PDB file of C-alpha atoms in Angstrom:
ATOM      1  CA  MET A  81     101.555 -28.977 -23.626  1.00  0.00           C
ATOM      2  CA  ASN A  82      99.497 -30.805 -26.251  1.00  0.00           C
ATOM      3  CA  ALA A  83      98.009 -33.887 -24.609  1.00  0.00           C
ATOM      4  CA  ILE A  84      97.858 -35.843 -27.867  1.00  0.00           C
ATOM      5  CA  TYR A  85     100.912 -34.944 -29.960  1.00  0.00           C
ATOM      6  CA  LYS A  86     104.572 -34.944 -28.975  1.00  0.00           C
ATOM      7  CA  SER A  87     105.134 -31.583 -30.666  1.00  0.00           C
ATOM      8  CA  ASP A  88     103.423 -28.982 -32.821  1.00  0.00           C
ATOM      9  CA  ALA A  89     105.423 -30.245 -35.804  1.00  0.00           C
ATOM     10  CA  ALA A  90     104.193 -33.793 -35.165  1.00  0.00           C
ATOM     11  CA  GLN A  91     100.610 -32.539 -35.113  1.00  0.00           C
ATOM     12  CA  ARG A  92     101.078 -30.733 -38.423  1.00  0.00           C
ATOM     13  CA  ASP A  93     102.586 -33.845 -40.012  1.00  0.00           C
ATOM     14  CA  VAL A  94      99.766 -36.124 -38.864  1.00  0.00           C
ATOM     15  CA  GLU A  95      97.020 -33.691 -39.827  1.00  0.00           C
ATOM     16  CA  ALA A  96      98.530 -33.165 -43.295  1.00  0.00           C
ATOM     17  CA  ALA A  97      98.787 -36.927 -43.792  1.00  0.00           C
ATOM     18  CA  TYR A  98      95.216 -37.363 -42.567  1.00  0.00           C
ATOM     19  CA  ARG A  99      93.947 -34.795 -45.045  1.00  0.00           C
ATOM     20  CA  ALA A 100      95.746 -36.698 -47.813  1.00  0.00           C
ATOM     21  CA  MET A 101      94.086 -39.943 -46.666  1.00  0.00           C
ATOM     22  CA  LEU A 102      90.662 -38.284 -46.633  1.00  0.00           C
ATOM     23  CA  ASP A 103      91.234 -36.863 -50.114  1.00  0.00           C
ATOM     24  CA  ALA A 104      91.970 -40.411 -51.289  1.00  0.00           C
ATOM     25  CA  TRP A 105      88.732 -41.847 -49.824  1.00  0.00           C
ATOM     26  CA  PRO A 106      87.730 -44.440 -52.438  1.00  0.00           C
ATOM     27  CA  ILE A 107      84.068 -43.431 -52.810  1.00  0.00           C
ATOM     28  CA  PRO A 108      82.140 -40.132 -52.670  1.00  0.00           C
ATOM     29  CA  LYS A 109      81.818 -38.839 -49.109  1.00  0.00           C
ATOM     30  CA  GLN A 110      80.744 -35.919 -46.983  1.00  0.00           C
ATOM     31  CA  GLU A 111      82.561 -34.401 -44.033  1.00  0.00           C
ATOM     32  CA  PHE A 112      80.795 -32.962 -40.999  1.00  0.00           C
ATOM     33  CA  ARG A 113      82.091 -30.892 -38.112  1.00  0.00           C
ATOM     34  CA  ILE A 114      79.531 -31.203 -35.350  1.00  0.00           C
ATOM     35  CA  PRO A 115      79.559 -28.898 -32.310  1.00  0.00           C
ATOM     36  CA  THR A 116      79.140 -30.654 -28.954  1.00  0.00           C
ATOM     37  CA  ALA A 117      79.612 -29.800 -25.303  1.00  0.00           C
ATOM     38  CA  TRP A 118      83.080 -31.401 -25.542  1.00  0.00           C
ATOM     39  CA  GLY A 119      84.120 -29.498 -28.645  1.00  0.00           C
ATOM     40  CA  GLU A 120      83.872 -30.166 -32.342  1.00  0.00           C
ATOM     41  CA  THR A 121      83.423 -33.721 -33.635  1.00  0.00           C
ATOM     42  CA  PHE A 122      84.569 -34.698 -37.119  1.00  0.00           C
ATOM     43  CA  VAL A 123      82.556 -37.310 -39.044  1.00  0.00           C
ATOM     44  CA  VAL A 124      83.027 -38.807 -42.511  1.00  0.00           C
ATOM     45  CA  ALA A 125      79.806 -40.045 -44.138  1.00  0.00           C
ATOM     46  CA  CYS A 126      79.391 -42.174 -47.250  1.00  0.00           C
ATOM     47  CA  GLY A 127      76.749 -44.384 -48.798  1.00  0.00           C
ATOM     48  CA  PRO A 128      73.122 -43.616 -49.725  1.00  0.00           C
ATOM     49  CA  ARG A 129      71.610 -40.943 -47.510  1.00  0.00           C
ATOM     50  CA  ASP A 130      68.404 -42.917 -47.074  1.00  0.00           C
ATOM     51  CA  ALA A 131      70.158 -46.209 -46.226  1.00  0.00           C
ATOM     52  CA  PRO A 132      70.192 -47.637 -42.666  1.00  0.00           C
ATOM     53  CA  PRO A 133      72.815 -45.829 -40.553  1.00  0.00           C
ATOM     54  CA  LEU A 134      76.045 -47.522 -39.459  1.00  0.00           C
ATOM     55  CA  LEU A 135      78.390 -45.849 -36.967  1.00  0.00           C
ATOM     56  CA  ALA A 136      82.068 -46.829 -36.993  1.00  0.00           C
ATOM     57  CA  PHE A 137      84.469 -46.124 -34.096  1.00  0.00           C
ATOM     58  CA  HIS A 138      88.212 -46.494 -34.605  1.00  0.00           C
ATOM     59  CA  GLY A 139      90.726 -47.591 -31.982  1.00  0.00           C
ATOM     60  CA  ALA A 140      93.260 -45.549 -30.018  1.00  0.00           C
ATOM     61  CA  GLN A 141      95.941 -43.660 -31.957  1.00  0.00           C
ATOM     62  CA  ALA A 142      93.848 -43.742 -35.123  1.00  0.00           C
ATOM     63  CA  ASN A 143      90.964 -41.920 -36.813  1.00  0.00           C
ATOM     64  CA  ALA A 144      88.164 -42.358 -39.338  1.00  0.00           C
ATOM     65  CA  ALA A 145      90.630 -43.383 -42.067  1.00  0.00           C
ATOM     66  CA  THR A 146      90.540 -46.806 -40.358  1.00  0.00           C
ATOM     67  CA  TRP A 147      87.320 -47.483 -42.279  1.00  0.00           C
ATOM     68  CA  MET A 148      88.095 -46.077 -45.741  1.00  0.00           C
ATOM     69  CA  PHE A 149      88.392 -49.509 -47.382  1.00  0.00           C
ATOM     70  CA  ASP A 150      85.708 -51.299 -45.345  1.00  0.00           C
ATOM     71  CA  SER A 151      83.326 -48.503 -46.324  1.00  0.00           C
ATOM     72  CA  LEU A 152      83.610 -49.627 -49.958  1.00  0.00           C
ATOM     73  CA  ILE A 153      81.641 -52.728 -48.961  1.00  0.00           C
ATOM     74  CA  TRP A 154      79.435 -51.400 -46.181  1.00  0.00           C
ATOM     75  CA  SER A 155      78.251 -48.320 -48.074  1.00  0.00           C
ATOM     76  CA  LYS A 156      76.507 -50.500 -50.669  1.00  0.00           C
ATOM     77  CA  HIS A 157      73.627 -50.952 -48.231  1.00  0.00           C
ATOM     78  CA  PHE A 158      74.368 -48.565 -45.332  1.00  0.00           C
ATOM     79  CA  ARG A 159      74.923 -44.888 -44.674  1.00  0.00           C
ATOM     80  CA  VAL A 160      78.315 -45.166 -42.969  1.00  0.00           C
ATOM     81  CA  TYR A 161      79.308 -42.547 -40.393  1.00  0.00           C
ATOM     82  CA  ALA A 162      82.999 -42.892 -39.487  1.00  0.00           C
ATOM     83  CA  VAL A 163      83.480 -40.840 -36.320  1.00  0.00           C
ATOM     84  CA  ASP A 164      86.724 -39.290 -35.133  1.00  0.00           C
ATOM     85  CA  VAL A 165      86.766 -40.120 -31.421  1.00  0.00           C
ATOM     86  CA  LEU A 166      87.452 -37.282 -28.990  1.00  0.00           C
ATOM     87  CA  GLY A 167      91.065 -36.948 -27.866  1.00  0.00           C
ATOM     88  CA  ASP A 168      92.719 -38.875 -30.663  1.00  0.00           C
ATOM     89  CA  ALA A 169      94.697 -38.306 -33.855  1.00  0.00           C
ATOM     90  CA  GLY A 170      91.802 -36.996 -35.932  1.00  0.00           C
ATOM     91  CA  PHE A 171      90.019 -33.708 -36.389  1.00  0.00           C
ATOM     92  CA  SER A 172      87.740 -33.960 -33.341  1.00  0.00           C
ATOM     93  CA  ALA A 173      88.394 -31.939 -30.180  1.00  0.00           C
ATOM     94  CA  PRO A 174      91.391 -33.016 -28.039  1.00  0.00           C
ATOM     95  CA  GLU A 175      89.266 -33.557 -24.924  1.00  0.00           C
ATOM     96  CA  ARG A 176      89.738 -36.928 -23.202  1.00  0.00           C
ATOM     97  CA  PRO A 177      86.861 -37.430 -20.750  1.00  0.00           C
ATOM     98  CA  ALA A 178      87.259 -40.204 -18.197  1.00  0.00           C
ATOM     99  CA  LEU A 179      86.267 -43.620 -19.487  1.00  0.00           C
ATOM    100  CA  GLY A 180      83.386 -44.998 -17.461  1.00  0.00           C
ATOM    101  CA  SER A 181      81.821 -41.582 -16.937  1.00  0.00           C
ATOM    102  CA  ASP A 182      78.630 -40.465 -18.685  1.00  0.00           C
ATOM    103  CA  ALA A 183      80.629 -38.220 -21.007  1.00  0.00           C
ATOM    104  CA  TYR A 184      80.981 -40.450 -24.058  1.00  0.00           C
ATOM    105  CA  VAL A 185      77.323 -41.504 -24.060  1.00  0.00           C
ATOM    106  CA  LEU A 186      76.146 -37.903 -23.799  1.00  0.00           C
ATOM    107  CA  TRP A 187      78.657 -36.853 -26.478  1.00  0.00           C
ATOM    108  CA  LEU A 188      77.318 -39.503 -28.862  1.00  0.00           C
ATOM    109  CA  ASP A 189      73.752 -38.493 -28.067  1.00  0.00           C
ATOM    110  CA  GLU A 190      74.638 -35.007 -29.323  1.00  0.00           C
ATOM    111  CA  VAL A 191      76.403 -36.310 -32.429  1.00  0.00           C
ATOM    112  CA  LEU A 192      73.481 -38.574 -33.348  1.00  0.00           C
ATOM    113  CA  ALA A 193      70.973 -35.793 -32.757  1.00  0.00           C
ATOM    114  CA  THR A 194      72.801 -33.551 -35.235  1.00  0.00           C
ATOM    115  CA  LEU A 195      73.018 -36.388 -37.763  1.00  0.00           C
ATOM    116  CA  LYS A 196      69.292 -37.067 -37.184  1.00  0.00           C
ATOM    117  CA  VAL A 197      69.997 -40.720 -36.406  1.00  0.00           C
ATOM    118  CA  GLU A 198      67.530 -42.314 -33.974  1.00  0.00           C
ATOM    119  CA  ARG A 199      68.780 -45.907 -34.164  1.00  0.00           C
ATOM    120  CA  ALA A 200      71.866 -47.402 -35.809  1.00  0.00           C
ATOM    121  CA  ALA A 201      74.154 -50.387 -36.109  1.00  0.00           C
ATOM    122  CA  ILE A 202      77.586 -49.815 -34.577  1.00  0.00           C
ATOM    123  CA  VAL A 203      81.022 -51.200 -35.419  1.00  0.00           C
ATOM    124  CA  GLY A 204      83.945 -50.607 -33.067  1.00  0.00           C
ATOM    125  CA  VAL A 205      87.546 -51.809 -32.924  1.00  0.00           C
ATOM    126  CA  SER A 206      89.710 -51.999 -29.782  1.00  0.00           C
ATOM    127  CA  LEU A 207      89.043 -48.816 -27.760  1.00  0.00           C
ATOM    128  CA  GLY A 208      86.335 -48.034 -30.309  1.00  0.00           C
ATOM    129  CA  GLY A 209      84.851 -51.384 -29.317  1.00  0.00           C
ATOM    130  CA  TRP A 210      84.778 -50.167 -25.729  1.00  0.00           C
ATOM    131  CA  LEU A 211      82.948 -47.008 -26.843  1.00  0.00           C
ATOM    132  CA  ALA A 212      80.473 -49.105 -28.829  1.00  0.00           C
ATOM    133  CA  LEU A 213      79.873 -51.344 -25.808  1.00  0.00           C
ATOM    134  CA  ASP A 214      79.519 -48.361 -23.488  1.00  0.00           C
ATOM    135  CA  TYR A 215      76.828 -46.882 -25.704  1.00  0.00           C
ATOM    136  CA  ALA A 216      75.062 -50.191 -26.346  1.00  0.00           C
ATOM    137  CA  THR A 217      74.893 -51.108 -22.644  1.00  0.00           C
ATOM    138  CA  ARG A 218      73.439 -47.690 -21.755  1.00  0.00           C
ATOM    139  CA  ARG A 219      71.322 -47.018 -24.860  1.00  0.00           C
ATOM    140  CA  SER A 220      70.404 -50.514 -26.017  1.00  0.00           C
ATOM    141  CA  GLU A 221      67.140 -49.284 -27.549  1.00  0.00           C
ATOM    142  CA  ARG A 222      69.145 -47.147 -30.002  1.00  0.00           C
ATOM    143  CA  VAL A 223      71.502 -49.888 -31.230  1.00  0.00           C
ATOM    144  CA  GLU A 224      70.229 -52.127 -34.037  1.00  0.00           C
ATOM    145  CA  LYS A 225      73.236 -54.448 -34.165  1.00  0.00           C
ATOM    146  CA  LEU A 226      76.686 -54.395 -32.618  1.00  0.00           C
ATOM    147  CA  VAL A 227      79.995 -55.510 -34.165  1.00  0.00           C
ATOM    148  CA  LEU A 228      83.128 -55.672 -32.012  1.00  0.00           C
ATOM    149  CA  LEU A 229      86.651 -56.233 -33.348  1.00  0.00           C
ATOM    150  CA  CYS A 230      89.151 -57.044 -30.585  1.00  0.00           C
ATOM    151  CA  PRO A 231      87.047 -54.997 -28.146  1.00  0.00           C
ATOM    152  CA  ALA A 232      88.523 -53.526 -24.995  1.00  0.00           C
ATOM    153  CA  GLY A 233      86.584 -53.701 -21.746  1.00  0.00           C
ATOM    154  CA  VAL A 234      85.502 -57.346 -21.735  1.00  0.00           C
ATOM    155  CA  GLY A 235      88.409 -59.762 -21.305  1.00  0.00           C
ATOM    156  CA  GLY A 236      90.868 -57.385 -19.668  1.00  0.00           C
ATOM    157  CA  GLN A 237      94.209 -55.917 -20.714  1.00  0.00           C
ATOM    158  CA  LYS A 238      97.484 -57.789 -20.973  1.00  0.00           C
ATOM    159  CA  ASN A 239     100.802 -56.425 -19.706  1.00  0.00           C
ATOM    160  CA  LEU A 240     102.818 -55.789 -22.859  1.00  0.00           C
ATOM    161  CA  LEU A 241     105.298 -53.488 -21.140  1.00  0.00           C
ATOM    162  CA  LEU A 242     107.871 -56.111 -20.142  1.00  0.00           C
ATOM    163  CA  LYS A 243     108.095 -57.408 -23.708  1.00  0.00           C
ATOM    164  CA  ALA A 244     107.934 -53.967 -25.304  1.00  0.00           C
ATOM    165  CA  LEU A 245     110.583 -52.094 -23.312  1.00  0.00           C
ATOM    166  CA  PRO A 246     113.648 -53.955 -24.651  1.00  0.00           C
ATOM    167  CA  LEU A 247     112.418 -53.543 -28.224  1.00  0.00           C
ATOM    168  CA  LEU A 248     112.001 -49.792 -27.828  1.00  0.00           C
ATOM    169  CA  PHE A 249     115.760 -49.478 -27.292  1.00  0.00           C
ATOM    170  CA  LEU A 250     116.579 -51.320 -30.533  1.00  0.00           C
ATOM    171  CA  GLY A 251     115.789 -48.557 -33.002  1.00  0.00           C
ATOM    172  CA  LYS A 252     113.758 -49.110 -36.167  1.00  0.00           C
ATOM    173  CA  TRP A 253     114.213 -52.884 -36.013  1.00  0.00           C
ATOM    174  CA  GLY A 254     112.824 -52.998 -32.476  1.00  0.00           C
ATOM    175  CA  HIS A 255     109.882 -50.792 -33.349  1.00  0.00           C
ATOM    176  CA  LYS A 256     109.144 -53.001 -36.352  1.00  0.00           C
ATOM    177  CA  LYS A 257     109.171 -56.115 -34.157  1.00  0.00           C
ATOM    178  CA  LEU A 258     106.871 -54.419 -31.660  1.00  0.00           C
ATOM    179  CA  ARG A 259     104.415 -53.518 -34.420  1.00  0.00           C
ATOM    180  CA  GLU A 260     104.473 -57.135 -35.591  1.00  0.00           C
ATOM    181  CA  MET A 261     103.727 -58.330 -32.038  1.00  0.00           C
ATOM    182  CA  VAL A 262     100.694 -56.060 -31.822  1.00  0.00           C
ATOM    183  CA  PHE A 263      99.356 -56.074 -35.383  1.00  0.00           C
ATOM    184  CA  GLY A 264     100.860 -59.294 -36.749  1.00  0.00           C
ATOM    185  CA  PRO A 265     103.250 -59.690 -39.676  1.00  0.00           C
ATOM    186  CA  SER A 266     100.399 -59.135 -42.156  1.00  0.00           C
ATOM    187  CA  PHE A 267     100.346 -55.434 -41.193  1.00  0.00           C
ATOM    188  CA  GLY A 268     103.585 -55.005 -43.156  1.00  0.00           C
ATOM    189  CA  GLU A 269     102.336 -57.102 -46.065  1.00  0.00           C
ATOM    190  CA  LEU A 270      99.162 -55.246 -46.974  1.00  0.00           C
ATOM    191  CA  PRO A 271      98.091 -54.909 -50.610  1.00  0.00           C
ATOM    192  CA  PRO A 272      99.364 -51.779 -52.386  1.00  0.00           C
ATOM    193  CA  ALA A 273      96.097 -49.868 -51.893  1.00  0.00           C
ATOM    194  CA  ALA A 274      96.396 -50.177 -48.091  1.00  0.00           C
ATOM    195  CA  ARG A 275     100.127 -49.547 -47.651  1.00  0.00           C
ATOM    196  CA  ASP A 276      99.673 -45.794 -47.350  1.00  0.00           C
ATOM    197  CA  PHE A 277      97.262 -46.429 -44.496  1.00  0.00           C
ATOM    198  CA  ALA A 278      99.785 -48.679 -42.719  1.00  0.00           C
ATOM    199  CA  ALA A 279     102.440 -45.974 -43.071  1.00  0.00           C
ATOM    200  CA  PHE A 280      99.959 -43.429 -41.744  1.00  0.00           C
ATOM    201  CA  ILE A 281      99.214 -45.513 -38.638  1.00  0.00           C
ATOM    202  CA  THR A 282     102.962 -45.875 -38.064  1.00  0.00           C
ATOM    203  CA  LEU A 283     103.330 -42.073 -38.299  1.00  0.00           C
ATOM    204  CA  ILE A 284     100.567 -41.607 -35.732  1.00  0.00           C
ATOM    205  CA  GLY A 285     102.265 -44.095 -33.410  1.00  0.00           C
ATOM    206  CA  THR A 286     105.553 -42.193 -33.471  1.00  0.00           C
ATOM    207  CA  SER A 287     103.918 -38.735 -33.267  1.00  0.00           C
ATOM    208  CA  THR A 288     101.339 -39.072 -30.486  1.00  0.00           C
ATOM    209  CA  ARG A 289     101.167 -39.802 -26.785  1.00  0.00           C
ATOM    210  CA  PRO A 290      99.071 -42.890 -26.023  1.00  0.00           C
ATOM    211  CA  ARG A 291      96.322 -42.695 -23.442  1.00  0.00           C
ATOM    212  CA  GLN A 292      97.755 -43.789 -20.097  1.00  0.00           C
ATOM    213  CA  LEU A 293      94.804 -45.541 -18.550  1.00  0.00           C
ATOM    214  CA  LYS A 294      93.346 -48.750 -17.320  1.00  0.00           C
ATOM    215  CA  ILE A 295      90.276 -49.448 -19.408  1.00  0.00           C
ATOM    216  CA  PRO A 296      87.153 -50.121 -17.305  1.00  0.00           C
ATOM    217  CA  ILE A 297      85.763 -53.656 -17.508  1.00  0.00           C
ATOM    218  CA  PHE A 298      82.048 -54.078 -18.179  1.00  0.00           C
ATOM    219  CA  SER A 299      80.245 -56.063 -15.513  1.00  0.00           C
ATOM    220  CA  ASP A 300      78.291 -59.247 -16.198  1.00  0.00           C
ATOM    221  CA  ALA A 301      75.104 -57.255 -15.643  1.00  0.00           C
ATOM    222  CA  ALA A 302      76.173 -54.645 -18.208  1.00  0.00           C
ATOM    223  CA  LEU A 303      76.921 -57.325 -20.816  1.00  0.00           C
ATOM    224  CA  ALA A 304      73.478 -58.821 -20.151  1.00  0.00           C
ATOM    225  CA  ARG A 305      71.979 -55.513 -21.338  1.00  0.00           C
ATOM    226  CA  LEU A 306      73.277 -56.219 -24.856  1.00  0.00           C
ATOM    227  CA  THR A 307      69.894 -57.363 -26.087  1.00  0.00           C
ATOM    228  CA  MET A 308      70.650 -56.665 -29.772  1.00  0.00           C
ATOM    229  CA  PRO A 309      72.457 -59.148 -32.070  1.00  0.00           C
ATOM    230  CA  VAL A 310      76.206 -58.960 -31.393  1.00  0.00           C
ATOM    231  CA  LEU A 311      79.105 -60.176 -33.516  1.00  0.00           C
ATOM    232  CA  ALA A 312      82.530 -60.184 -31.842  1.00  0.00           C
ATOM    233  CA  ILE A 313      85.701 -61.120 -33.733  1.00  0.00           C
ATOM    234  CA  VAL A 314      88.837 -61.673 -31.643  1.00  0.00           C
ATOM    235  CA  GLY A 315      92.354 -62.958 -32.244  1.00  0.00           C
ATOM    236  CA  GLY A 316      94.017 -65.665 -30.192  1.00  0.00           C
ATOM    237  CA  LYS A 317      97.429 -63.969 -30.549  1.00  0.00           C
ATOM    238  CA  ASP A 318      96.265 -60.536 -29.380  1.00  0.00           C
ATOM    239  CA  VAL A 319      99.037 -59.290 -27.065  1.00  0.00           C
ATOM    240  CA  LEU A 320      97.009 -56.326 -25.798  1.00  0.00           C
ATOM    241  CA  LEU A 321      93.708 -57.918 -24.765  1.00  0.00           C
ATOM    242  CA  ASP A 322      92.649 -61.271 -23.304  1.00  0.00           C
ATOM    243  CA  SER A 323      90.678 -62.681 -26.230  1.00  0.00           C
ATOM    244  CA  GLU A 324      89.897 -65.997 -24.549  1.00  0.00           C
ATOM    245  CA  ASN A 325      88.245 -64.241 -21.628  1.00  0.00           C
ATOM    246  CA  THR A 326      86.440 -61.919 -24.024  1.00  0.00           C
ATOM    247  CA  ARG A 327      85.002 -64.938 -25.810  1.00  0.00           C
ATOM    248  CA  ARG A 328      84.013 -66.618 -22.543  1.00  0.00           C
ATOM    249  CA  ARG A 329      82.297 -63.589 -21.010  1.00  0.00           C
ATOM    250  CA  LEU A 330      80.379 -62.513 -24.125  1.00  0.00           C
ATOM    251  CA  THR A 331      79.203 -66.071 -24.720  1.00  0.00           C
ATOM    252  CA  ALA A 332      78.087 -66.426 -21.111  1.00  0.00           C
ATOM    253  CA  HIS A 333      76.408 -63.057 -20.560  1.00  0.00           C
ATOM    254  CA  ALA A 334      75.419 -61.311 -23.831  1.00  0.00           C
ATOM    255  CA  PRO A 335      72.111 -62.990 -24.780  1.00  0.00           C
ATOM    256  CA  ARG A 336      72.521 -62.808 -28.574  1.00  0.00           C
ATOM    257  CA  ALA A 337      76.294 -62.757 -29.018  1.00  0.00           C
ATOM    258  CA  GLU A 338      78.147 -64.660 -31.714  1.00  0.00           C
ATOM    259  CA  VAL A 339      81.894 -64.804 -31.070  1.00  0.00           C
ATOM    260  CA  ARG A 340      84.314 -65.682 -33.859  1.00  0.00           C
ATOM    261  CA  TYR A 341      87.648 -66.688 -32.359  1.00  0.00           C
ATOM    262  CA  LEU A 342      90.577 -66.593 -34.810  1.00  0.00           C
ATOM    263  CA  PRO A 343      93.408 -68.605 -33.178  1.00  0.00           C
ATOM    264  CA  ASP A 344      96.139 -67.004 -35.316  1.00  0.00           C
ATOM    265  CA  GLY A 345      94.632 -63.503 -35.262  1.00  0.00           C
ATOM    266  CA  HIS A 346      96.430 -60.543 -33.678  1.00  0.00           C
ATOM    267  CA  HIS A 347      95.099 -57.173 -32.545  1.00  0.00           C
ATOM    268  CA  PHE A 348      94.783 -56.243 -36.226  1.00  0.00           C
ATOM    269  CA  LEU A 349      92.237 -58.422 -38.026  1.00  0.00           C
ATOM    270  CA  PRO A 350      92.162 -57.540 -41.739  1.00  0.00           C
ATOM    271  CA  GLY A 351      89.695 -58.956 -44.215  1.00  0.00           C
ATOM    272  CA  GLN A 352      86.588 -58.922 -42.009  1.00  0.00           C
ATOM    273  CA  ALA A 353      84.502 -56.379 -43.942  1.00  0.00           C
ATOM    274  CA  GLU A 354      82.512 -58.910 -45.970  1.00  0.00           C
ATOM    275  CA  ALA A 355      81.685 -61.058 -42.924  1.00  0.00           C
ATOM    276  CA  ILE A 356      80.610 -57.954 -41.005  1.00  0.00           C
ATOM    277  CA  HIS A 357      78.496 -56.810 -43.939  1.00  0.00           C
ATOM    278  CA  ASP A 358      76.777 -60.212 -44.102  1.00  0.00           C
ATOM    279  CA  PHE A 359      76.046 -60.083 -40.359  1.00  0.00           C
ATOM    280  CA  LEU A 360      74.650 -56.569 -40.581  1.00  0.00           C
ATOM    281  CA  ARG A 361      72.474 -57.478 -43.547  1.00  0.00           C
ATOM    282  CA  GLY A 362      71.198 -60.716 -42.030  1.00  0.00           C
ATOM    283  CA  ALA A 363      67.896 -61.127 -40.263  1.00  0.00           C
ATOM    284  CA  SER A 364      67.884 -59.867 -36.676  1.00  0.00           C
TER     285      SER A 364
END
C-alpha cells in the first residue's frame, strides 16, 4: 500500500498536476534530482547562481510549488532552492523517517553537499518550519537566517478533530468549511494567478494520507541554540498550532528572534514574501 496516496490513480493525478504547476513556474528555473541515503530528493532552483542561497521547506501535504510566487521576489537577490520534503506529495522519495531522529538533518547535509551550499538562509512553513528549526538547532553554524511561518514544534498542536469530524460528513460544503477553518476564507479568494495553486492544494488534500503523528516539541535549550537572526510570523486564528505559545517561547528563549503576531491570521498567511525578503536582506 502506498503510504502517501490513497490510490495509484490519485498519485497519477497529483503528479500530473504538479508537473503542470512546475511548467508554469513564473521565472526560469532548474530542476535537480539528488540521490541520498533516503532516496531521491527533488529540488527546484531559481535566481542567480552566484547569489546567496535560500532554502525553502513546504508544509505537510504540499511540495515545492508552495514557493512559486514568493520566488518571484526572493530570486531577485537569492538563489532559491525549493526542496520537496521526503514522504510528501512531491517528487522526492516516499520515505518518512521519524521526526526527532537524526534522519532529516543527515538527509539535508547530503542535499546541501550536492548543491555545494555551505551556509544558507532557510524559510519553512508549518511542518517545513519544524524541519527548518530541527536543522537550525543542530547545525546553527550553517544557517545564516531563519524564517518561520506558522512553525510546528514550538507552541504545540491543537486538537482540531472534534471540530473537523462533523464537517467531514457534510460533503463538499463541509470540506469547504474545514478548509476555511484551517486556511482562512482568503484561501478561496486568491488572485487569478494563484487560484490554480489553491485548487492543486485541494487536490493533494483529497488524494493523500496525512502523516499521523505527534510533532516533537523543541526544548527551551534547543531554542536557545538559535543564535542566528530569526523571523517568525504566526496567526492568532491558527486552528492547528498554538500561536500564542509559539510567540511566548520564541521570544523568551531564541536570543535573536523577532515574532510577528497577526491576530486575524490563520494557518495560511499570504502576502508575506516582501516582508520576508526585507528581513533576509537586512543587516544581520
